[in-house]
Amino acid sequence: MWAYLNGQILKEDQAFISPLDRGFTFGDGVYEVIPCYAGKLFLFEDHLKRLQTSLEKTFIPFTDDIQNLDKILLELQKRNKFLNQSFYIQVTRGTDVVRSHQAEKNLKPTVFITSQELQENPFRINPNKKGIKVRLEEDIRWHRCDIKTIALMGNTMTLHDPSKPSVDEIFFHKDGMISEGSKSNIFVFYKGQVFTPSLRQNILPGITRSYIIKEMQKNNIEVIESEINLEKLLASEEVWVSSSNKQVQPVSKINEYILPIKEPKDSMWYKVLEFF
Ligand code: PDD
């Protein structure tokens, strides 16, 4: 696979960074995951804007690569050939001479981009496929989940807890309210209404989340952005997750709660999938 590193397009297995890169030593960086369907970048402008916002919020300077991001992605798309691809873009504060919390002045950010083939959504191929399995966990993450940081220990640690059952996704909750998945946003269909945790909570403003809300509103389906307590979640008719590389995927089980089985044609998640 071809990749991009600091101005060069090269084979991914030829891309090397220093172990003193701050992304490696401090998780000091931000990222984006951008899907590309049949050669077309999906919601690219929204992703670019969020990347710029993440850089501003973390005081990591912009670089020319970010200004030319679409050109770089399309060049990689051409070379990697897959019809559908998911691009991973990572920008760190740069490489220190010696490890130090305070970076040297005028450090040059490290920009790494790679892509992988984007598999077709399994729930589009088989809408009757059993939904994903989810485990509930206390949200122990930092207070700036609005920033798309590469420092994802809080999101990933529990997936490696040998004492816990392995699942497809983790749903975080705090003070009895759900926030988001470890790598997705959450939608709940409860008593005929669609809910999703509001951005006032400590969650990532998902690009797919906002696209779904807009599309639902265009189709006169109200989405209530609000707090959702665990009782509502565990009594809901449908739950689904959204993300750039998963689009929309239904949930079949949350801890011991088994969601009701419904025909896709009668399901809200399946209606939402039609927006992609
Ligand atoms: N994850 N919340 C979190 C914590 C995420 O990591 C993601 C995306 C989302 C969904 O955001 P979006 O719709 O903009 O992709 C919500 C990406 C896909 C990842 O880490 O692979």
mmCIF file of C-alpha atoms and ligand atoms in Angstrom:
data_model
loop_
_atom_site.group_PDB
_atom_site.id
_atom_site.type_symbol
_atom_site.label_atom_id
_atom_site.label_comp_id
_atom_site.label_asym_id
_atom_site.label_seq_id
_atom_site.Cartn_x
_atom_site.Cartn_y
_atom_site.Cartn_z
ATOM 1 C CA MET A 1 0.000 0.000 0.000
ATOM 2 C CA TRP A 2 1.130 3.551 -0.786
ATOM 3 C CA ALA A 3 1.220 6.067 2.046
ATOM 4 C CA TYR A 4 2.203 9.714 2.600
ATOM 5 C CA LEU A 5 4.758 10.854 5.159
ATOM 6 C CA ASN A 6 5.995 14.446 5.519
ATOM 7 C CA GLY A 7 5.800 15.417 1.876
ATOM 8 C CA GLN A 8 6.650 12.054 0.343
ATOM 9 C CA ILE A 9 4.434 9.374 -1.219
ATOM 10 C CA LEU A 10 6.066 6.018 -0.506
ATOM 11 C CA LYS A 11 5.275 2.393 0.241
ATOM 12 C CA GLU A 12 3.790 2.121 3.732
ATOM 13 C CA ASP A 13 6.473 -0.387 4.766
ATOM 14 C CA GLN A 14 9.078 2.227 3.814
ATOM 15 C CA ALA A 15 7.538 4.942 6.000
ATOM 16 C CA PHE A 16 9.634 5.453 9.144
ATOM 17 C CA ILE A 17 9.414 8.006 11.961
ATOM 18 C CA SER A 18 11.704 8.713 14.883
ATOM 19 C CA PRO A 19 10.808 7.023 18.215
ATOM 20 C CA LEU A 20 10.999 10.552 19.588
ATOM 21 C CA ASP A 21 8.027 11.628 17.501
ATOM 22 C CA ARG A 22 5.568 13.167 19.985
ATOM 23 C CA GLY A 23 2.772 11.073 18.572
ATOM 24 C CA PHE A 24 4.720 8.023 19.769
ATOM 25 C CA THR A 25 5.985 9.377 23.104
ATOM 26 C CA PHE A 26 2.974 11.494 24.204
ATOM 27 C CA GLY A 27 0.064 10.581 21.894
ATOM 28 C CA ASP A 28 0.481 14.280 21.038
ATOM 29 C CA GLY A 29 -1.480 14.461 17.834
ATOM 30 C CA VAL A 30 -4.861 14.493 16.099
ATOM 31 C CA TYR A 31 -6.388 12.423 13.315
ATOM 32 C CA GLU A 32 -9.215 11.950 10.823
ATOM 33 C CA VAL A 33 -10.713 8.908 9.102
ATOM 34 C CA ILE A 34 -12.206 9.854 5.717
ATOM 35 C CA PRO A 35 -14.144 7.383 3.533
ATOM 36 C CA CYS A 36 -13.901 7.368 -0.245
ATOM 37 C CA TYR A 37 -16.645 5.615 -2.238
ATOM 38 C CA ALA A 38 -16.027 4.817 -5.919
ATOM 39 C CA GLY A 39 -13.227 7.351 -5.976
ATOM 40 C CA LYS A 40 -15.242 10.148 -4.355
ATOM 41 C CA LEU A 41 -14.234 11.516 -0.951
ATOM 42 C CA PHE A 42 -17.360 11.504 1.288
ATOM 43 C CA LEU A 43 -18.024 14.678 3.340
ATOM 44 C CA PHE A 44 -14.401 15.741 2.785
ATOM 45 C CA GLU A 45 -15.004 19.426 3.584
ATOM 46 C CA ASP A 46 -16.570 18.522 6.949
ATOM 47 C CA HIS A 47 -13.611 16.287 7.815
ATOM 48 C CA LEU A 48 -11.092 18.943 6.731
ATOM 49 C CA LYS A 49 -12.857 21.535 8.871
ATOM 50 C CA ARG A 50 -12.819 19.220 11.900
ATOM 51 C CA LEU A 51 -9.121 18.436 11.351
ATOM 52 C CA GLN A 52 -8.373 22.160 11.252
ATOM 53 C CA THR A 53 -10.431 22.629 14.430
ATOM 54 C CA SER A 54 -8.526 19.803 16.181
ATOM 55 C CA LEU A 55 -5.205 21.420 15.188
ATOM 56 C CA GLU A 56 -6.353 24.829 16.435
ATOM 57 C CA LYS A 57 -7.641 23.428 19.747
ATOM 58 C CA THR A 58 -4.334 21.617 20.388
ATOM 59 C CA PHE A 59 -2.107 24.481 19.170
ATOM 60 C CA ILE A 60 -0.502 22.253 16.505
ATOM 61 C CA PRO A 61 0.381 24.452 13.517
ATOM 62 C CA PHE A 62 -1.187 23.840 10.083
ATOM 63 C CA THR A 63 1.169 22.645 7.377
ATOM 64 C CA ASP A 64 0.999 22.863 3.574
ATOM 65 C CA ASP A 65 0.102 19.165 3.442
ATOM 66 C CA ILE A 66 -3.196 19.952 5.192
ATOM 67 C CA GLN A 67 -3.904 22.728 2.706
ATOM 68 C CA ASN A 68 -3.380 20.190 -0.134
ATOM 69 C CA LEU A 69 -5.032 17.269 1.611
ATOM 70 C CA ASP A 70 -7.596 16.481 -1.106
ATOM 71 C CA LYS A 71 -4.888 16.253 -3.770
ATOM 72 C CA ILE A 72 -2.785 13.924 -1.614
ATOM 73 C CA LEU A 73 -5.791 11.674 -0.871
ATOM 74 C CA LEU A 74 -6.783 11.420 -4.519
ATOM 75 C CA GLU A 75 -3.184 10.592 -5.488
ATOM 76 C CA LEU A 76 -3.152 7.800 -2.864
ATOM 77 C CA GLN A 77 -6.598 6.662 -3.992
ATOM 78 C CA LYS A 78 -5.285 6.306 -7.561
ATOM 79 C CA ARG A 79 -2.162 4.409 -6.511
ATOM 80 C CA ASN A 80 -3.919 2.106 -4.033
ATOM 81 C CA LYS A 81 -6.576 1.342 -6.624
ATOM 82 C CA PHE A 82 -9.314 0.032 -4.254
ATOM 83 C CA LEU A 83 -12.734 1.303 -5.362
ATOM 84 C CA ASN A 84 -13.763 2.090 -1.767
ATOM 85 C CA GLN A 85 -11.077 3.228 0.656
ATOM 86 C CA SER A 86 -10.820 4.633 4.161
ATOM 87 C CA PHE A 87 -8.054 7.222 4.631
ATOM 88 C CA TYR A 88 -6.301 7.613 7.979
ATOM 89 C CA ILE A 89 -4.714 11.054 8.420
ATOM 90 C CA GLN A 90 -2.539 11.701 11.491
ATOM 91 C CA VAL A 91 -0.813 14.960 12.436
ATOM 92 C CA THR A 92 1.500 15.049 15.471
ATOM 93 C CA ARG A 93 3.269 18.049 17.022
ATOM 94 C CA GLY A 94 6.528 16.698 15.597
ATOM 95 C CA THR A 95 9.757 14.994 16.643
ATOM 96 C CA ASP A 96 11.672 16.114 19.758
ATOM 97 C CA VAL A 97 15.453 16.038 19.984
ATOM 98 C CA VAL A 98 15.073 14.829 23.581
ATOM 99 C CA ARG A 99 11.819 13.679 25.172
ATOM 100 C CA SER A 100 10.324 16.694 26.900
ATOM 101 C CA HIS A 101 6.723 17.648 27.806
ATOM 102 C CA GLN A 102 7.391 21.129 26.477
ATOM 103 C CA ALA A 103 8.247 20.758 22.783
ATOM 104 C CA GLU A 104 11.055 22.822 21.272
ATOM 105 C CA LYS A 105 9.974 26.002 19.540
ATOM 106 C CA ASN A 106 8.996 25.799 15.840
ATOM 107 C CA LEU A 107 8.822 22.003 15.758
ATOM 108 C CA LYS A 108 7.601 20.778 12.334
ATOM 109 C CA PRO A 109 4.440 18.634 12.620
ATOM 110 C CA THR A 110 4.606 15.058 11.351
ATOM 111 C CA VAL A 111 1.929 14.292 8.753
ATOM 112 C CA PHE A 112 1.201 10.634 8.050
ATOM 113 C CA ILE A 113 -1.583 9.403 5.731
ATOM 114 C CA THR A 114 -2.419 5.843 4.850
ATOM 115 C CA SER A 115 -5.432 4.114 3.344
ATOM 116 C CA GLN A 116 -7.032 0.735 3.506
ATOM 117 C CA GLU A 117 -9.736 -0.952 1.478
ATOM 118 C CA LEU A 118 -13.181 -0.042 2.811
ATOM 119 C CA GLN A 119 -15.305 -3.162 3.035
ATOM 120 C CA GLU A 120 -18.969 -2.926 2.048
ATOM 121 C CA ASN A 121 -21.220 -2.390 5.078
ATOM 122 C CA PRO A 122 -22.136 -5.993 6.098
ATOM 123 C CA PHE A 123 -25.625 -4.796 7.058
ATOM 124 C CA ARG A 124 -26.186 -3.519 3.529
ATOM 125 C CA ILE A 125 -25.087 -6.858 2.104
ATOM 126 C CA ASN A 126 -27.321 -8.726 4.559
ATOM 127 C CA PRO A 127 -29.837 -6.463 6.383
ATOM 128 C CA ASN A 128 -30.969 -9.487 8.420
ATOM 129 C CA LYS A 129 -27.476 -9.988 9.830
ATOM 130 C CA LYS A 130 -27.506 -9.982 13.641
ATOM 131 C CA GLY A 131 -26.549 -6.535 14.965
ATOM 132 C CA ILE A 132 -23.320 -5.725 16.776
ATOM 133 C CA LYS A 133 -22.687 -6.626 20.416
ATOM 134 C CA VAL A 134 -21.988 -3.829 22.893
ATOM 135 C CA ARG A 135 -20.639 -3.621 26.438
ATOM 136 C CA LEU A 136 -21.390 -0.682 28.772
ATOM 137 C CA GLU A 137 -18.427 0.980 30.536
ATOM 138 C CA GLU A 138 -18.034 4.021 32.830
ATOM 139 C CA ASP A 139 -16.653 6.928 30.782
ATOM 140 C CA ILE A 140 -13.198 7.414 32.306
ATOM 141 C CA ARG A 141 -11.856 9.471 29.389
ATOM 142 C CA TRP A 142 -10.519 13.039 29.536
ATOM 143 C CA HIS A 143 -12.821 16.057 29.326
ATOM 144 C CA ARG A 144 -11.964 17.028 25.745
ATOM 145 C CA CYS A 145 -13.498 14.206 23.729
ATOM 146 C CA ASP A 146 -14.600 16.912 21.274
ATOM 147 C CA ILE A 147 -10.988 16.836 20.021
ATOM 148 C CA LYS A 148 -10.153 13.911 17.724
ATOM 149 C CA THR A 149 -6.902 13.018 19.500
ATOM 150 C CA ILE A 150 -4.727 9.987 18.668
ATOM 151 C CA ALA A 151 -4.356 9.476 22.451
ATOM 152 C CA LEU A 152 -7.055 6.789 22.582
ATOM 153 C CA MET A 153 -5.993 4.753 25.617
ATOM 154 C CA GLY A 154 -9.258 5.693 27.353
ATOM 155 C CA ASN A 155 -11.206 4.427 24.320
ATOM 156 C CA THR A 156 -9.289 1.208 23.750
ATOM 157 C CA MET A 157 -8.009 0.018 27.161
ATOM 158 C CA THR A 158 -11.203 -1.799 28.192
ATOM 159 C CA LEU A 159 -11.218 -3.767 24.919
ATOM 160 C CA HIS A 160 -8.091 -5.517 26.225
ATOM 161 C CA ASP A 161 -9.418 -6.334 29.703
ATOM 162 C CA PRO A 162 -9.068 -10.147 29.828
ATOM 163 C CA SER A 163 -11.747 -10.342 32.529
ATOM 164 C CA LYS A 164 -14.391 -8.788 30.234
ATOM 165 C CA PRO A 165 -16.310 -10.371 27.329
ATOM 166 C CA SER A 166 -15.067 -9.307 23.900
ATOM 167 C CA VAL A 167 -17.602 -7.159 22.019
ATOM 168 C CA ASP A 168 -17.853 -5.163 18.777
ATOM 169 C CA GLU A 169 -18.184 -1.770 20.489
ATOM 170 C CA ILE A 170 -18.099 -0.157 23.939
ATOM 171 C CA PHE A 171 -20.787 2.345 24.973
ATOM 172 C CA PHE A 172 -19.496 4.855 27.525
ATOM 173 C CA HIS A 173 -21.764 6.359 30.189
ATOM 174 C CA LYS A 174 -21.296 8.889 32.981
ATOM 175 C CA ASP A 175 -23.679 9.783 35.857
ATOM 176 C CA GLY A 176 -26.217 7.408 34.350
ATOM 177 C CA MET A 177 -26.211 9.098 30.925
ATOM 178 C CA ILE A 178 -24.744 7.502 27.787
ATOM 179 C CA SER A 179 -22.152 9.526 25.838
ATOM 180 C CA GLU A 180 -20.774 7.712 22.802
ATOM 181 C CA GLY A 181 -19.088 4.561 21.565
ATOM 182 C CA SER A 182 -15.329 4.029 21.727
ATOM 183 C CA LYS A 183 -15.229 4.650 17.969
ATOM 184 C CA SER A 184 -18.766 5.705 17.062
ATOM 185 C CA ASN A 185 -21.732 7.889 17.912
ATOM 186 C CA ILE A 186 -24.971 6.398 19.245
ATOM 187 C CA PHE A 187 -28.601 6.737 18.073
ATOM 188 C CA VAL A 188 -31.588 5.362 20.030
ATOM 189 C CA PHE A 189 -35.136 4.705 18.729
ATOM 190 C CA TYR A 190 -37.466 4.799 21.723
ATOM 191 C CA LYS A 191 -41.293 4.998 21.752
ATOM 192 C CA GLY A 192 -41.350 6.067 18.114
ATOM 193 C CA GLN A 193 -38.748 8.863 18.505
ATOM 194 C CA VAL A 194 -35.062 9.072 17.513
ATOM 195 C CA PHE A 195 -32.609 10.341 20.136
ATOM 196 C CA THR A 196 -28.862 10.925 20.082
ATOM 197 C CA PRO A 197 -26.609 12.273 22.866
ATOM 198 C CA SER A 198 -26.212 16.038 22.492
ATOM 199 C CA LEU A 199 -22.863 17.677 21.751
ATOM 200 C CA ARG A 200 -23.051 19.376 25.162
ATOM 201 C CA GLN A 201 -21.920 16.023 26.504
ATOM 202 C CA ASN A 202 -18.261 14.997 26.328
ATOM 203 C CA ILE A 203 -18.406 13.393 22.874
ATOM 204 C CA LEU A 204 -16.825 13.707 19.445
ATOM 205 C CA PRO A 205 -18.921 15.784 17.033
ATOM 206 C CA GLY A 206 -19.166 12.917 14.562
ATOM 207 C CA ILE A 207 -19.303 13.855 10.877
ATOM 208 C CA THR A 208 -21.550 10.875 10.161
ATOM 209 C CA ARG A 209 -23.737 11.818 13.152
ATOM 210 C CA SER A 210 -24.332 15.311 11.802
ATOM 211 C CA TYR A 211 -24.915 14.000 8.266
ATOM 212 C CA ILE A 212 -27.568 11.576 9.562
ATOM 213 C CA ILE A 213 -29.293 14.307 11.599
ATOM 214 C CA LYS A 214 -29.425 16.595 8.552
ATOM 215 C CA GLU A 215 -30.693 13.843 6.239
ATOM 216 C CA MET A 216 -33.355 12.770 8.753
ATOM 217 C CA GLN A 217 -34.544 16.355 9.131
ATOM 218 C CA LYS A 218 -34.717 16.658 5.305
ATOM 219 C CA ASN A 219 -36.973 13.572 5.432
ATOM 220 C CA ASN A 220 -39.112 15.103 8.188
ATOM 221 C CA ILE A 221 -37.871 12.659 10.815
ATOM 222 C CA GLU A 222 -37.134 14.502 14.041
ATOM 223 C CA VAL A 223 -33.892 13.677 15.887
ATOM 224 C CA ILE A 224 -33.865 14.746 19.524
ATOM 225 C CA GLU A 225 -30.333 15.645 20.671
ATOM 226 C CA SER A 226 -30.525 15.174 24.415
ATOM 227 C CA GLU A 227 -29.286 13.278 27.426
ATOM 228 C CA ILE A 228 -30.171 9.584 27.198
ATOM 229 C CA ASN A 229 -30.172 7.668 30.460
ATOM 230 C CA LEU A 230 -29.294 4.009 30.757
ATOM 231 C CA GLU A 231 -32.904 3.086 31.521
ATOM 232 C CA LYS A 232 -34.045 4.511 28.175
ATOM 233 C CA LEU A 233 -31.155 2.869 26.309
ATOM 234 C CA LEU A 234 -31.950 -0.523 27.836
ATOM 235 C CA ALA A 235 -35.637 -0.239 27.005
ATOM 236 C CA SER A 236 -35.196 1.081 23.448
ATOM 237 C CA GLU A 237 -36.698 -0.519 20.372
ATOM 238 C CA GLU A 238 -33.585 0.060 18.244
ATOM 239 C CA VAL A 239 -30.039 1.285 18.796
ATOM 240 C CA TRP A 240 -27.514 1.928 16.061
ATOM 241 C CA VAL A 241 -24.007 3.388 15.787
ATOM 242 C CA SER A 242 -22.570 5.762 13.196
ATOM 243 C CA SER A 243 -18.999 6.431 12.034
ATOM 244 C CA SER A 244 -17.063 7.293 8.881
ATOM 245 C CA ASN A 245 -15.913 3.736 8.244
ATOM 246 C CA LYS A 246 -19.026 1.935 9.560
ATOM 247 C CA GLN A 247 -21.743 4.253 8.183
ATOM 248 C CA VAL A 248 -24.717 2.895 10.201
ATOM 249 C CA GLN A 249 -24.730 -0.450 12.033
ATOM 250 C CA PRO A 250 -27.570 -1.805 14.206
ATOM 251 C CA VAL A 251 -26.995 -3.104 17.734
ATOM 252 C CA SER A 252 -28.450 -6.454 18.792
ATOM 253 C CA LYS A 253 -27.219 -6.713 22.397
ATOM 254 C CA ILE A 254 -26.085 -4.308 25.123
ATOM 255 C CA ASN A 255 -24.659 -6.219 28.093
ATOM 256 C CA GLU A 256 -27.514 -8.646 28.814
ATOM 257 C CA TYR A 257 -30.215 -6.569 27.090
ATOM 258 C CA ILE A 258 -31.275 -8.193 23.816
ATOM 259 C CA LEU A 259 -32.959 -5.710 21.501
ATOM 260 C CA PRO A 260 -36.239 -6.735 19.839
ATOM 261 C CA ILE A 261 -35.782 -8.383 16.430
ATOM 262 C CA LYS A 262 -37.440 -6.357 13.667
ATOM 263 C CA GLU A 263 -37.690 -6.721 9.904
ATOM 264 C CA PRO A 264 -35.175 -4.342 8.250
ATOM 265 C CA LYS A 265 -38.037 -2.859 6.199
ATOM 266 C CA ASP A 266 -39.735 -1.867 9.509
ATOM 267 C CA SER A 267 -36.501 -0.565 11.053
ATOM 268 C CA MET A 268 -35.402 3.048 11.444
ATOM 269 C CA TRP A 269 -31.683 2.146 11.162
ATOM 270 C CA TYR A 270 -32.342 0.614 7.741
ATOM 271 C CA LYS A 271 -34.129 3.798 6.610
ATOM 272 C CA VAL A 272 -31.057 5.760 7.760
ATOM 273 C CA LEU A 273 -28.716 3.431 5.888
ATOM 274 C CA GLU A 274 -30.465 4.515 2.683
ATOM 275 C CA PHE A 275 -28.916 7.980 3.121
ATOM 276 C CA PHE A 276 -25.482 6.516 2.230
HETATM 277 N N1 PDD B 1 -13.852 6.871 14.918
HETATM 278 N N2 PDD B 1 -16.792 8.943 18.476
HETATM 279 C C1 PDD B 1 -15.533 8.471 18.540
HETATM 280 C C2 PDD B 1 -14.860 8.359 19.880
HETATM 281 C C3 PDD B 1 -14.847 8.083 17.342
HETATM 282 O O1 PDD B 1 -13.588 7.611 17.405
HETATM 283 C C4 PDD B 1 -15.516 8.191 16.112
HETATM 284 C C5 PDD B 1 -14.866 7.809 14.800
HETATM 285 C C6 PDD B 1 -16.852 8.673 16.104
HETATM 286 C C7 PDD B 1 -17.617 8.839 14.799
HETATM 287 O O2 PDD B 1 -17.148 10.009 14.157
HETATM 288 P P1 PDD B 1 -17.208 10.160 12.565
HETATM 289 O O3 PDD B 1 -18.643 9.950 12.139
HETATM 290 O O4 PDD B 1 -16.726 11.565 12.294
HETATM 291 O O5 PDD B 1 -16.303 9.097 11.994
HETATM 292 C C8 PDD B 1 -17.453 9.061 17.296
HETATM 293 C C9 PDD B 1 -13.034 6.651 13.751
HETATM 294 C C10 PDD B 1 -13.834 6.101 12.592
HETATM 295 C C11 PDD B 1 -11.869 5.763 14.112
HETATM 296 O O6 PDD B 1 -11.284 6.055 15.168
HETATM 297 O O7 PDD B 1 -11.555 4.830 13.393
#
